[in-house]
Coordinates of C-alpha atoms in Angstrom, one line a residue:
X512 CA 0.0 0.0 0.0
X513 CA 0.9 3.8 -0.3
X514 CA 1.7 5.4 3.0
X515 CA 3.0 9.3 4.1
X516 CA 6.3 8.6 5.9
X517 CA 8.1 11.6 7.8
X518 CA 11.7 9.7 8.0
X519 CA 13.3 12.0 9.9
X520 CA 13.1 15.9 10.4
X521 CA 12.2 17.7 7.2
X522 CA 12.1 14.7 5.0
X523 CA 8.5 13.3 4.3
X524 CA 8.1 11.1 1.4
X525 CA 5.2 8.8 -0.2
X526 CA 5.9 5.0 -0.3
X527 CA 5.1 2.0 -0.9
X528 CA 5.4 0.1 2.4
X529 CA 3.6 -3.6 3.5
X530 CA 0.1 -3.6 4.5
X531 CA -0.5 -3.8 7.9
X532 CA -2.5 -6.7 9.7
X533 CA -5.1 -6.1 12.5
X534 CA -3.9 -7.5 16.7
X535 CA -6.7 -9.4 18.6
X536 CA -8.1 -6.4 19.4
X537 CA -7.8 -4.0 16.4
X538 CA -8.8 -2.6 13.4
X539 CA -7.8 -2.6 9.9
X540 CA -9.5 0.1 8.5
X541 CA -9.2 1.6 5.0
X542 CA -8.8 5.3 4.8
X543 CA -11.8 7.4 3.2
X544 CA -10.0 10.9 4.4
X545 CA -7.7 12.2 6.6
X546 CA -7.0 15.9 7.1
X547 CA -3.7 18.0 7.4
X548 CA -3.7 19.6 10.6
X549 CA -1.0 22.1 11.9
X550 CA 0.5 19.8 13.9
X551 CA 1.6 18.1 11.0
X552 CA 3.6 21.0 9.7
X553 CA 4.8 21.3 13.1
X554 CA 5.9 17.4 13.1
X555 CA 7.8 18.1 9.4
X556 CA 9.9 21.1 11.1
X557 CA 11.0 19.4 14.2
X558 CA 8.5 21.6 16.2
X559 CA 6.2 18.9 17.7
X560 CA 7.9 15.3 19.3
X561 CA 7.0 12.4 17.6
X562 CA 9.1 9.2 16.9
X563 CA 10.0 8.8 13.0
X564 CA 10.5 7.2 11.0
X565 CA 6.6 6.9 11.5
X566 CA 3.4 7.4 8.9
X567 CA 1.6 10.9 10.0
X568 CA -1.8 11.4 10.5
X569 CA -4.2 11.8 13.0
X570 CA -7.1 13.4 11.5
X571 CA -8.7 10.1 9.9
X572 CA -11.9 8.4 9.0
X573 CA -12.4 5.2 6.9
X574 CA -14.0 1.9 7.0
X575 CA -13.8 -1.7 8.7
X576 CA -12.0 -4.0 6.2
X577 CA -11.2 -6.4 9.0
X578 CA -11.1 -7.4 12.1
X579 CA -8.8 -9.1 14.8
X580 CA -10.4 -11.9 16.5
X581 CA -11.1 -10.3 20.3
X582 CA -12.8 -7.4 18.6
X583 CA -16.5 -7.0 19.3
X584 CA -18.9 -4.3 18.2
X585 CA -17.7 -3.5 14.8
X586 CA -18.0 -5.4 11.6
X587 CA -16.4 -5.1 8.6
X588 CA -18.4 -2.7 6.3
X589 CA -18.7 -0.4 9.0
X590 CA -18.0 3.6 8.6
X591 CA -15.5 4.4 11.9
X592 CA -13.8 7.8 13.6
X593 CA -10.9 6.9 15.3
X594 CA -9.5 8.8 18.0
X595 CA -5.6 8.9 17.7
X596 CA -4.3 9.5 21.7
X597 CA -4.0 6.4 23.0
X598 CA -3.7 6.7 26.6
X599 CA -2.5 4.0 29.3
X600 CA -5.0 3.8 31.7
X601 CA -2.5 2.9 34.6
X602 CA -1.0 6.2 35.4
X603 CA -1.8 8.4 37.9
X604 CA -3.3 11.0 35.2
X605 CA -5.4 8.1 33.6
X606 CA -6.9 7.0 36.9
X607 CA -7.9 10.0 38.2
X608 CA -9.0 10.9 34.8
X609 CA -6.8 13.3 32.6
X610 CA -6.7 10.6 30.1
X611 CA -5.0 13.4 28.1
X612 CA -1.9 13.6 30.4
X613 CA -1.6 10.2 30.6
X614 CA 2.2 10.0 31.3
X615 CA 2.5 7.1 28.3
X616 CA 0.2 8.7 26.0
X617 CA 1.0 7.4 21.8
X618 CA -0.2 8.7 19.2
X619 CA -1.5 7.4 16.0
X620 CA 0.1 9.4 13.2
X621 CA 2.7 10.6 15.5
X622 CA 4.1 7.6 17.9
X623 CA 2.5 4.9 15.5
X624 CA 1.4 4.7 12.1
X625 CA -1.3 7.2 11.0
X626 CA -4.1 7.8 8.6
X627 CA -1.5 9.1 5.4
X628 CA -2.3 5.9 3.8
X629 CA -4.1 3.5 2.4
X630 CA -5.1 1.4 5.6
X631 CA -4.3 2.4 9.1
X632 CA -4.3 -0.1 12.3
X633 CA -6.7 1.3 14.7
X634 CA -7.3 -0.4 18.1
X635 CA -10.9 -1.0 19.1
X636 CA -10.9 1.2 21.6
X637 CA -10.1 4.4 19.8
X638 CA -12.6 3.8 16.7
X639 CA -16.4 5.2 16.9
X640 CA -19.5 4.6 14.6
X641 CA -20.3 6.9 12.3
X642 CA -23.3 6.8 9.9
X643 CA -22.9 4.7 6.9
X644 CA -24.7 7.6 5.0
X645 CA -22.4 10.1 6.2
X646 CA -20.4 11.9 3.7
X647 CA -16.9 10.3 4.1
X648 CA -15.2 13.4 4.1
X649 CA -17.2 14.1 7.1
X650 CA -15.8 11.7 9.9
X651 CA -12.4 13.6 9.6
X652 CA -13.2 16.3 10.9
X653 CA -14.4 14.1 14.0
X654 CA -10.9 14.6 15.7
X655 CA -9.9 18.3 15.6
X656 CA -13.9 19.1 16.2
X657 CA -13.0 16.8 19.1
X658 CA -10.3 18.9 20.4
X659 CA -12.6 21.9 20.1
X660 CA -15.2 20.5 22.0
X661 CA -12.4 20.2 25.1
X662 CA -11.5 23.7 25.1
X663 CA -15.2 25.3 24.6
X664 CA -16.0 22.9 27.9
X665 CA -12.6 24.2 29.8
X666 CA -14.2 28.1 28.7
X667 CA -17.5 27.1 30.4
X668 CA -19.5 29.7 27.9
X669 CA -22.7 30.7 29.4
X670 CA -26.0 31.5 27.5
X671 CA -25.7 35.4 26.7
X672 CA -21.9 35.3 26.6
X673 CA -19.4 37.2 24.5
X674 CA -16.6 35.5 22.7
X675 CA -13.2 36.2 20.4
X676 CA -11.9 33.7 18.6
X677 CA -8.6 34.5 17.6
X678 CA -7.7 32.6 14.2
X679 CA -9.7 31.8 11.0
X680 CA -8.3 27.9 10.3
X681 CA -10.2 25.3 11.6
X682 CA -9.7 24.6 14.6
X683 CA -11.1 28.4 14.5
X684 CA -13.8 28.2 12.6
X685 CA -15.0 24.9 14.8
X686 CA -14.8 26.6 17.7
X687 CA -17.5 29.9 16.4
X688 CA -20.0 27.1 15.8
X689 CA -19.6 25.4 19.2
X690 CA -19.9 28.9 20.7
X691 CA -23.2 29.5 19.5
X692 CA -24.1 26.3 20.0
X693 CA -23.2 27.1 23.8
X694 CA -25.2 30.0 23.7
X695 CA -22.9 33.1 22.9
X696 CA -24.8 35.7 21.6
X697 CA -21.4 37.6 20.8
X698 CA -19.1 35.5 18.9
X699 CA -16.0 37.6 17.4
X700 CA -13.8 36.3 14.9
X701 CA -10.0 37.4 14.3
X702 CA -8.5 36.4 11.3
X703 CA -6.7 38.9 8.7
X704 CA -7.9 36.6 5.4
X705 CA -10.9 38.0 4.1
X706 CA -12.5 34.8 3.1
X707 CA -12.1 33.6 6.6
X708 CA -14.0 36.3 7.9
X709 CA -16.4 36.0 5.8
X710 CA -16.9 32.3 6.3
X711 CA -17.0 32.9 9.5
X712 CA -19.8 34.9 9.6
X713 CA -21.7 32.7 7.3
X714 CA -21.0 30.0 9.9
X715 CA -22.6 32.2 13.2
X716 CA -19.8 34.8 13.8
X717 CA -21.7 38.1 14.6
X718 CA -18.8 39.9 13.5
X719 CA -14.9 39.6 12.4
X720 CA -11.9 41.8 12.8
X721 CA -9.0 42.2 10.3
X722 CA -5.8 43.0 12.7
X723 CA -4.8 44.9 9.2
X724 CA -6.9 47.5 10.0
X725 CA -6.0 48.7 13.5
X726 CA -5.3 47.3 17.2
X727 CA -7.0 44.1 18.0
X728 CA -7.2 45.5 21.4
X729 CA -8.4 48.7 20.3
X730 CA -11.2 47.3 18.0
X731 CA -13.0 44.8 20.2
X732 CA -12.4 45.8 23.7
X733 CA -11.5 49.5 23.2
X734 CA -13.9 52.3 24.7
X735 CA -15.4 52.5 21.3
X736 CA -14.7 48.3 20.2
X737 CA -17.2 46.0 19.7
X738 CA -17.6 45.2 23.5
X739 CA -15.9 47.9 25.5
X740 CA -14.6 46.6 28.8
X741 CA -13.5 43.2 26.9
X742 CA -15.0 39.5 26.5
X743 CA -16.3 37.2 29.2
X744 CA -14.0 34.2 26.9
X745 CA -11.3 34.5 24.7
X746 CA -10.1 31.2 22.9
X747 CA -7.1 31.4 20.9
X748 CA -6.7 29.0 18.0
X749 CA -4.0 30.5 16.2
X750 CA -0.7 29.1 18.1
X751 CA 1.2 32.5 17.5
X752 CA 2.7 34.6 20.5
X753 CA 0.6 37.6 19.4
X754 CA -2.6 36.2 19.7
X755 CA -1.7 34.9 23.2
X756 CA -0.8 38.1 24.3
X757 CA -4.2 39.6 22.7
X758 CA -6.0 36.7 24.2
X759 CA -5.1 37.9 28.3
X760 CA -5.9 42.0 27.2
X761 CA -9.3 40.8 25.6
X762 CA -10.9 39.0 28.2
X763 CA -12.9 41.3 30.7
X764 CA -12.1 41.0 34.6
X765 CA -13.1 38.2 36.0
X766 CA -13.4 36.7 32.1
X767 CA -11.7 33.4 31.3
X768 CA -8.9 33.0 28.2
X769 CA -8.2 29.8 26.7
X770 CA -5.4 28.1 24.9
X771 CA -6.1 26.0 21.6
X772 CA -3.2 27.1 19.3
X773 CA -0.3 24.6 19.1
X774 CA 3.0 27.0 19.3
X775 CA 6.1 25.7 18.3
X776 CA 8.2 23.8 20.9
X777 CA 10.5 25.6 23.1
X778 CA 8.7 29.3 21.9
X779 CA 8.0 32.0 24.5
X780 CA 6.0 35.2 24.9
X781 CA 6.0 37.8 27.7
X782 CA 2.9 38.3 29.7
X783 CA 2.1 40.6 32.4
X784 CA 1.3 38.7 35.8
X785 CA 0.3 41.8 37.8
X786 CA -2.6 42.5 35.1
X787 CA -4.1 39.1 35.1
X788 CA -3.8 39.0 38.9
X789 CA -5.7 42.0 39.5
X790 CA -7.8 41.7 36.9
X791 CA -8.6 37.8 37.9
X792 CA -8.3 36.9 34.7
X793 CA -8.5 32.7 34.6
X794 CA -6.0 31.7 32.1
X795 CA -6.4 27.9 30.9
X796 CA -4.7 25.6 28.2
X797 CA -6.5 22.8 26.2
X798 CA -4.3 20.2 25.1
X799 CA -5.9 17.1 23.2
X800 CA -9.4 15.5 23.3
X801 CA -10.4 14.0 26.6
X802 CA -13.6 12.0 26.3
X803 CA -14.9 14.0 23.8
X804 CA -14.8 12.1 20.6
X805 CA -17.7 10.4 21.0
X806 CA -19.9 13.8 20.9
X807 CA -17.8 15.2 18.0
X808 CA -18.8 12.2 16.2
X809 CA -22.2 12.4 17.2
X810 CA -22.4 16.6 16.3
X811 CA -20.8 15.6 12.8
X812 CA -23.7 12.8 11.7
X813 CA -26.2 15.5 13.2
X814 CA -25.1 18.0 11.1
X815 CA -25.2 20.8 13.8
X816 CA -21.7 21.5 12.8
X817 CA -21.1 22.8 9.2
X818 CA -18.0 21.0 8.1
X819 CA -18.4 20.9 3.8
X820 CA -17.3 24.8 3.8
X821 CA -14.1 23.9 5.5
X822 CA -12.7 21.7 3.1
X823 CA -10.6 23.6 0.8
X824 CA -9.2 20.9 -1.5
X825 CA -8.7 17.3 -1.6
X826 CA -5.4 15.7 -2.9
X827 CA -3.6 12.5 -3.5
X828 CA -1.1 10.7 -1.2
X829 CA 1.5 11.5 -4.0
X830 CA 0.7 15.2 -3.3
X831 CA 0.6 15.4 0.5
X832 CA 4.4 15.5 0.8
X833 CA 4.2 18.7 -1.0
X834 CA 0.7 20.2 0.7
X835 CA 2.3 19.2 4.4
X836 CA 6.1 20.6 3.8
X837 CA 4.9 23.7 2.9
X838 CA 2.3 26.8 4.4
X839 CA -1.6 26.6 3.9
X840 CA -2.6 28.7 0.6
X841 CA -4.4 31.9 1.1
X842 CA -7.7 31.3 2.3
X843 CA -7.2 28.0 2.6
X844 CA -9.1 25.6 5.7
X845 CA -9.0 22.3 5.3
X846 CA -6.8 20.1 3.1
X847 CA -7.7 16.2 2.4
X848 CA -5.6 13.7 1.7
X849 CA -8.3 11.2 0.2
X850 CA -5.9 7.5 -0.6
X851 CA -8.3 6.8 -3.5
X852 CA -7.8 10.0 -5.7

Protein backbone atom coordinates (compact mmCIF):
# COMPACT_ATOMS: atom_id res chain seq x y z
CA UNK A 1 0.00 0.00 0.00
CA UNK A 2 0.86 3.80 -0.27
CA UNK A 3 1.67 5.36 3.00
CA UNK A 4 3.03 9.29 4.09
CA UNK A 5 6.29 8.60 5.94
CA UNK A 6 8.10 11.64 7.77
CA UNK A 7 11.71 9.70 7.99
CA UNK A 8 13.26 12.01 9.92
CA UNK A 9 13.14 15.87 10.42
CA UNK A 10 12.15 17.65 7.20
CA UNK A 11 12.11 14.72 4.99
CA UNK A 12 8.48 13.31 4.28
CA UNK A 13 8.08 11.09 1.40
CA UNK A 14 5.21 8.82 -0.22
CA UNK A 15 5.91 4.96 -0.31
CA UNK A 16 5.08 1.99 -0.90
CA UNK A 17 5.40 0.10 2.38
CA UNK A 18 3.55 -3.61 3.54
CA UNK A 19 0.07 -3.65 4.51
CA UNK A 20 -0.50 -3.76 7.90
CA UNK A 21 -2.52 -6.73 9.74
CA UNK A 22 -5.08 -6.12 12.53
CA UNK A 23 -3.89 -7.51 16.66
CA UNK A 24 -6.68 -9.36 18.58
CA UNK A 25 -8.08 -6.39 19.44
CA UNK A 26 -7.77 -3.95 16.35
CA UNK A 27 -8.83 -2.61 13.42
CA UNK A 28 -7.82 -2.63 9.95
CA UNK A 29 -9.46 0.14 8.48
CA UNK A 30 -9.24 1.61 5.00
CA UNK A 31 -8.78 5.28 4.83
CA UNK A 32 -11.76 7.44 3.19
CA UNK A 33 -9.97 10.88 4.40
CA UNK A 34 -7.68 12.21 6.61
CA UNK A 35 -7.00 15.93 7.09
CA UNK A 36 -3.71 18.03 7.37
CA UNK A 37 -3.72 19.61 10.60
CA UNK A 38 -1.00 22.08 11.89
CA UNK A 39 0.50 19.75 13.90
CA UNK A 40 1.60 18.08 10.96
CA UNK A 41 3.56 21.04 9.74
CA UNK A 42 4.83 21.34 13.08
CA UNK A 43 5.92 17.43 13.06
CA UNK A 44 7.79 18.07 9.40
CA UNK A 45 9.87 21.08 11.13
CA UNK A 46 10.98 19.38 14.22
CA UNK A 47 8.49 21.64 16.16
CA UNK A 48 6.21 18.85 17.72
CA UNK A 49 7.89 15.28 19.32
CA UNK A 50 7.02 12.40 17.57
CA UNK A 51 9.12 9.21 16.94
CA UNK A 52 9.96 8.81 12.99
CA UNK A 53 10.47 7.18 11.02
CA UNK A 54 6.60 6.90 11.51
CA UNK A 55 3.37 7.42 8.93
CA UNK A 56 1.60 10.94 9.98
CA UNK A 57 -1.75 11.39 10.48
CA UNK A 58 -4.22 11.82 13.00
CA UNK A 59 -7.12 13.39 11.51
CA UNK A 60 -8.68 10.07 9.92
CA UNK A 61 -11.95 8.36 8.99
CA UNK A 62 -12.44 5.22 6.92
CA UNK A 63 -14.00 1.94 7.00
CA UNK A 64 -13.81 -1.67 8.72
CA UNK A 65 -11.97 -4.05 6.16
CA UNK A 66 -11.17 -6.39 9.00
CA UNK A 67 -11.09 -7.44 12.09
CA UNK A 68 -8.77 -9.14 14.77
CA UNK A 69 -10.44 -11.90 16.51
CA UNK A 70 -11.09 -10.33 20.27
CA UNK A 71 -12.80 -7.36 18.61
CA UNK A 72 -16.49 -6.99 19.28
CA UNK A 73 -18.91 -4.33 18.24
CA UNK A 74 -17.68 -3.54 14.77
CA UNK A 75 -17.95 -5.38 11.62
CA UNK A 76 -16.41 -5.10 8.57
CA UNK A 77 -18.42 -2.66 6.26
CA UNK A 78 -18.67 -0.41 9.05
CA UNK A 79 -17.98 3.61 8.63
CA UNK A 80 -15.48 4.42 11.88
CA UNK A 81 -13.77 7.76 13.55
CA UNK A 82 -10.92 6.93 15.30
CA UNK A 83 -9.48 8.81 18.00
CA UNK A 84 -5.57 8.86 17.73
CA UNK A 85 -4.28 9.46 21.69
CA UNK A 86 -4.02 6.36 22.96
CA UNK A 87 -3.66 6.68 26.56
CA UNK A 88 -2.45 3.95 29.33
CA UNK A 89 -4.99 3.79 31.71
CA UNK A 90 -2.51 2.94 34.58
CA UNK A 91 -0.97 6.18 35.36
CA UNK A 92 -1.78 8.40 37.88
CA UNK A 93 -3.28 10.96 35.16
CA UNK A 94 -5.44 8.06 33.60
CA UNK A 95 -6.87 6.95 36.88
CA UNK A 96 -7.86 10.00 38.22
CA UNK A 97 -9.02 10.94 34.78
CA UNK A 98 -6.79 13.30 32.63
CA UNK A 99 -6.68 10.61 30.12
CA UNK A 100 -5.02 13.39 28.08
CA UNK A 101 -1.89 13.58 30.36
CA UNK A 102 -1.61 10.17 30.62
CA UNK A 103 2.18 10.04 31.35
CA UNK A 104 2.54 7.08 28.31
CA UNK A 105 0.16 8.71 25.99
CA UNK A 106 1.02 7.35 21.75
CA UNK A 107 -0.24 8.75 19.20
CA UNK A 108 -1.50 7.38 15.96
CA UNK A 109 0.14 9.41 13.19
CA UNK A 110 2.68 10.55 15.45
CA UNK A 111 4.15 7.62 17.88
CA UNK A 112 2.50 4.91 15.52
CA UNK A 113 1.42 4.74 12.06
CA UNK A 114 -1.30 7.17 11.00
CA UNK A 115 -4.11 7.80 8.58
CA UNK A 116 -1.49 9.10 5.39
CA UNK A 117 -2.29 5.86 3.84
CA UNK A 118 -4.12 3.50 2.43
CA UNK A 119 -5.10 1.43 5.62
CA UNK A 120 -4.32 2.36 9.09
CA UNK A 121 -4.29 -0.06 12.26
CA UNK A 122 -6.67 1.29 14.65
CA UNK A 123 -7.28 -0.44 18.09
CA UNK A 124 -10.85 -1.01 19.11
CA UNK A 125 -10.88 1.15 21.60
CA UNK A 126 -10.13 4.38 19.80
CA UNK A 127 -12.62 3.83 16.71
CA UNK A 128 -16.45 5.19 16.88
CA UNK A 129 -19.50 4.55 14.61
CA UNK A 130 -20.25 6.91 12.33
CA UNK A 131 -23.30 6.76 9.88
CA UNK A 132 -22.94 4.69 6.91
CA UNK A 133 -24.72 7.60 5.04
CA UNK A 134 -22.39 10.08 6.20
CA UNK A 135 -20.45 11.92 3.67
CA UNK A 136 -16.91 10.28 4.07
CA UNK A 137 -15.15 13.41 4.10
CA UNK A 138 -17.24 14.11 7.08
CA UNK A 139 -15.79 11.71 9.89
CA UNK A 140 -12.45 13.59 9.59
CA UNK A 141 -13.23 16.26 10.88
CA UNK A 142 -14.44 14.13 14.05
CA UNK A 143 -10.85 14.62 15.69
CA UNK A 144 -9.91 18.30 15.61
CA UNK A 145 -13.94 19.10 16.23
CA UNK A 146 -12.98 16.77 19.14
CA UNK A 147 -10.32 18.90 20.44
CA UNK A 148 -12.62 21.86 20.06
CA UNK A 149 -15.22 20.47 22.04
CA UNK A 150 -12.37 20.23 25.10
CA UNK A 151 -11.50 23.68 25.05
CA UNK A 152 -15.20 25.25 24.63
CA UNK A 153 -16.01 22.93 27.90
CA UNK A 154 -12.56 24.24 29.81
CA UNK A 155 -14.24 28.12 28.67
CA UNK A 156 -17.48 27.13 30.39
CA UNK A 157 -19.48 29.75 27.91
CA UNK A 158 -22.71 30.69 29.42
CA UNK A 159 -26.02 31.54 27.48
CA UNK A 160 -25.67 35.44 26.66
CA UNK A 161 -21.92 35.31 26.64
CA UNK A 162 -19.37 37.19 24.49
CA UNK A 163 -16.61 35.49 22.74
CA UNK A 164 -13.18 36.16 20.42
CA UNK A 165 -11.94 33.67 18.65
CA UNK A 166 -8.56 34.46 17.60
CA UNK A 167 -7.71 32.55 14.20
CA UNK A 168 -9.69 31.81 11.01
CA UNK A 169 -8.34 27.89 10.30
CA UNK A 170 -10.21 25.34 11.64
CA UNK A 171 -9.71 24.57 14.57
CA UNK A 172 -11.08 28.43 14.52
CA UNK A 173 -13.77 28.17 12.65
CA UNK A 174 -15.02 24.93 14.79
CA UNK A 175 -14.81 26.58 17.69
CA UNK A 176 -17.46 29.87 16.37
CA UNK A 177 -20.03 27.09 15.78
CA UNK A 178 -19.59 25.39 19.22
CA UNK A 179 -19.86 28.94 20.66
CA UNK A 180 -23.19 29.50 19.55
CA UNK A 181 -24.14 26.26 19.96
CA UNK A 182 -23.19 27.13 23.83
CA UNK A 183 -25.21 29.99 23.74
CA UNK A 184 -22.88 33.05 22.85
CA UNK A 185 -24.83 35.67 21.58
CA UNK A 186 -21.42 37.60 20.79
CA UNK A 187 -19.14 35.49 18.87
CA UNK A 188 -16.03 37.59 17.42
CA UNK A 189 -13.80 36.29 14.86
CA UNK A 190 -9.97 37.41 14.35
CA UNK A 191 -8.46 36.36 11.31
CA UNK A 192 -6.66 38.86 8.66
CA UNK A 193 -7.88 36.63 5.43
CA UNK A 194 -10.92 38.03 4.05
CA UNK A 195 -12.50 34.80 3.06
CA UNK A 196 -12.10 33.56 6.61
CA UNK A 197 -14.03 36.28 7.88
CA UNK A 198 -16.44 35.97 5.83
CA UNK A 199 -16.93 32.33 6.26
CA UNK A 200 -17.05 32.91 9.47
CA UNK A 201 -19.84 34.86 9.62
CA UNK A 202 -21.71 32.66 7.31
CA UNK A 203 -21.04 29.97 9.91
CA UNK A 204 -22.64 32.22 13.17
CA UNK A 205 -19.85 34.85 13.77
CA UNK A 206 -21.70 38.10 14.63
CA UNK A 207 -18.83 39.91 13.49
CA UNK A 208 -14.93 39.58 12.42
CA UNK A 209 -11.95 41.75 12.77
CA UNK A 210 -8.96 42.18 10.29
CA UNK A 211 -5.78 43.01 12.67
CA UNK A 212 -4.82 44.85 9.21
CA UNK A 213 -6.86 47.47 10.01
CA UNK A 214 -6.04 48.66 13.52
CA UNK A 215 -5.31 47.31 17.25
CA UNK A 216 -7.04 44.10 17.98
CA UNK A 217 -7.20 45.53 21.36
CA UNK A 218 -8.42 48.67 20.25
CA UNK A 219 -11.16 47.31 17.95
CA UNK A 220 -12.97 44.77 20.20
CA UNK A 221 -12.37 45.83 23.73
CA UNK A 222 -11.53 49.51 23.20
CA UNK A 223 -13.93 52.29 24.68
CA UNK A 224 -15.44 52.46 21.26
CA UNK A 225 -14.74 48.26 20.16
CA UNK A 226 -17.24 45.99 19.71
CA UNK A 227 -17.56 45.22 23.45
CA UNK A 228 -15.95 47.91 25.53
CA UNK A 229 -14.62 46.55 28.84
CA UNK A 230 -13.46 43.21 26.93
CA UNK A 231 -15.04 39.53 26.55
CA UNK A 232 -16.28 37.19 29.16
CA UNK A 233 -13.97 34.25 26.87
CA UNK A 234 -11.30 34.46 24.67
CA UNK A 235 -10.09 31.22 22.86
CA UNK A 236 -7.14 31.40 20.93
CA UNK A 237 -6.73 29.01 18.04
CA UNK A 238 -4.00 30.52 16.24
CA UNK A 239 -0.67 29.06 18.14
CA UNK A 240 1.16 32.54 17.51
CA UNK A 241 2.69 34.64 20.48
CA UNK A 242 0.59 37.56 19.39
CA UNK A 243 -2.62 36.23 19.72
CA UNK A 244 -1.66 34.89 23.19
CA UNK A 245 -0.83 38.06 24.31
CA UNK A 246 -4.20 39.56 22.71
CA UNK A 247 -6.02 36.75 24.18
CA UNK A 248 -5.06 37.86 28.29
CA UNK A 249 -5.86 41.98 27.18
CA UNK A 250 -9.29 40.84 25.59
CA UNK A 251 -10.90 38.99 28.18
CA UNK A 252 -12.88 41.26 30.67
CA UNK A 253 -12.06 40.98 34.56
CA UNK A 254 -13.11 38.17 35.96
CA UNK A 255 -13.40 36.70 32.08
CA UNK A 256 -11.72 33.42 31.29
CA UNK A 257 -8.91 33.00 28.23
CA UNK A 258 -8.22 29.81 26.70
CA UNK A 259 -5.45 28.06 24.89
CA UNK A 260 -6.06 25.96 21.61
CA UNK A 261 -3.17 27.06 19.26
CA UNK A 262 -0.27 24.60 19.08
CA UNK A 263 2.97 26.98 19.29
CA UNK A 264 6.07 25.65 18.34
CA UNK A 265 8.17 23.84 20.93
CA UNK A 266 10.45 25.55 23.08
CA UNK A 267 8.65 29.33 21.92
CA UNK A 268 8.02 32.02 24.54
CA UNK A 269 6.03 35.18 24.90
CA UNK A 270 6.01 37.81 27.72
CA UNK A 271 2.93 38.26 29.65
CA UNK A 272 2.11 40.63 32.43
CA UNK A 273 1.30 38.72 35.80
CA UNK A 274 0.29 41.76 37.82
CA UNK A 275 -2.65 42.49 35.06
CA UNK A 276 -4.08 39.13 35.14
CA UNK A 277 -3.76 39.04 38.94
CA UNK A 278 -5.69 41.99 39.51
CA UNK A 279 -7.84 41.72 36.86
CA UNK A 280 -8.62 37.82 37.93
CA UNK A 281 -8.34 36.86 34.69
CA UNK A 282 -8.45 32.71 34.56
CA UNK A 283 -6.01 31.70 32.08
CA UNK A 284 -6.45 27.87 30.91
CA UNK A 285 -4.71 25.60 28.23
CA UNK A 286 -6.45 22.79 26.18
CA UNK A 287 -4.33 20.16 25.07
CA UNK A 288 -5.94 17.10 23.17
CA UNK A 289 -9.39 15.47 23.33
CA UNK A 290 -10.40 13.98 26.61
CA UNK A 291 -13.65 11.99 26.35
CA UNK A 292 -14.92 14.01 23.77
CA UNK A 293 -14.78 12.11 20.56
CA UNK A 294 -17.75 10.42 21.00
CA UNK A 295 -19.95 13.78 20.92
CA UNK A 296 -17.75 15.22 18.04
CA UNK A 297 -18.80 12.16 16.19
CA UNK A 298 -22.24 12.45 17.21
CA UNK A 299 -22.36 16.64 16.35
CA UNK A 300 -20.79 15.59 12.76
CA UNK A 301 -23.68 12.78 11.74
CA UNK A 302 -26.18 15.51 13.24
CA UNK A 303 -25.13 18.01 11.09
CA UNK A 304 -25.24 20.77 13.84
CA UNK A 305 -21.68 21.53 12.77
CA UNK A 306 -21.09 22.83 9.18
CA UNK A 307 -18.02 21.02 8.08
CA UNK A 308 -18.37 20.93 3.80
CA UNK A 309 -17.33 24.85 3.81
CA UNK A 310 -14.06 23.88 5.49
CA UNK A 311 -12.70 21.72 3.07
CA UNK A 312 -10.60 23.61 0.82
CA UNK A 313 -9.19 20.88 -1.47
CA UNK A 314 -8.71 17.35 -1.61
CA UNK A 315 -5.43 15.72 -2.89
CA UNK A 316 -3.56 12.49 -3.54
CA UNK A 317 -1.11 10.70 -1.17
CA UNK A 318 1.51 11.52 -4.04
CA UNK A 319 0.65 15.18 -3.26
CA UNK A 320 0.58 15.40 0.48
CA UNK A 321 4.42 15.49 0.79
CA UNK A 322 4.18 18.72 -1.01
CA UNK A 323 0.70 20.18 0.67
CA UNK A 324 2.34 19.20 4.41
CA UNK A 325 6.12 20.62 3.82
CA UNK A 326 4.93 23.72 2.90
CA UNK A 327 2.34 26.78 4.38
CA UNK A 328 -1.64 26.64 3.87
CA UNK A 329 -2.62 28.69 0.56
CA UNK A 330 -4.45 31.94 1.08
CA UNK A 331 -7.68 31.28 2.32
CA UNK A 332 -7.25 28.02 2.59
CA UNK A 333 -9.13 25.64 5.72
CA UNK A 334 -9.01 22.28 5.26
CA UNK A 335 -6.78 20.10 3.13
CA UNK A 336 -7.73 16.23 2.36
CA UNK A 337 -5.58 13.66 1.70
CA UNK A 338 -8.28 11.22 0.22
CA UNK A 339 -5.91 7.53 -0.58
CA UNK A 340 -8.33 6.75 -3.51
CA UNK A 341 -7.77 10.03 -5.71
Amino acid sequence: MKAMRLEATGRLFTREVEKPMPGPCDLLVRVEACGVCGTDRHLFKGEFPCTPPVTLGHEFSGVVEATGAAVTGFAIGDRITGDPNIACGRCSHCVGGRVNLCRNLRAIGIHRNGGFADYVIVPQKQAFLLPADLDPMHGAFCEPLACCLHGTDLAEIKTGASVVVLGGGVIGLLTVQLARLAGATTVILVTRQASRRNLAEDLGATASVDPAAGDVITQIAGEMGLVPGGVDVVLECAGVGETVIQATKLVRPGGTAVILGVMPQGETIAIEPFDLLFREVKLVTSFLNPFTHRRAADLIASGKIEVEKLISRRVSLDDAPDVVSNPPQPGEVKVLVVPGL
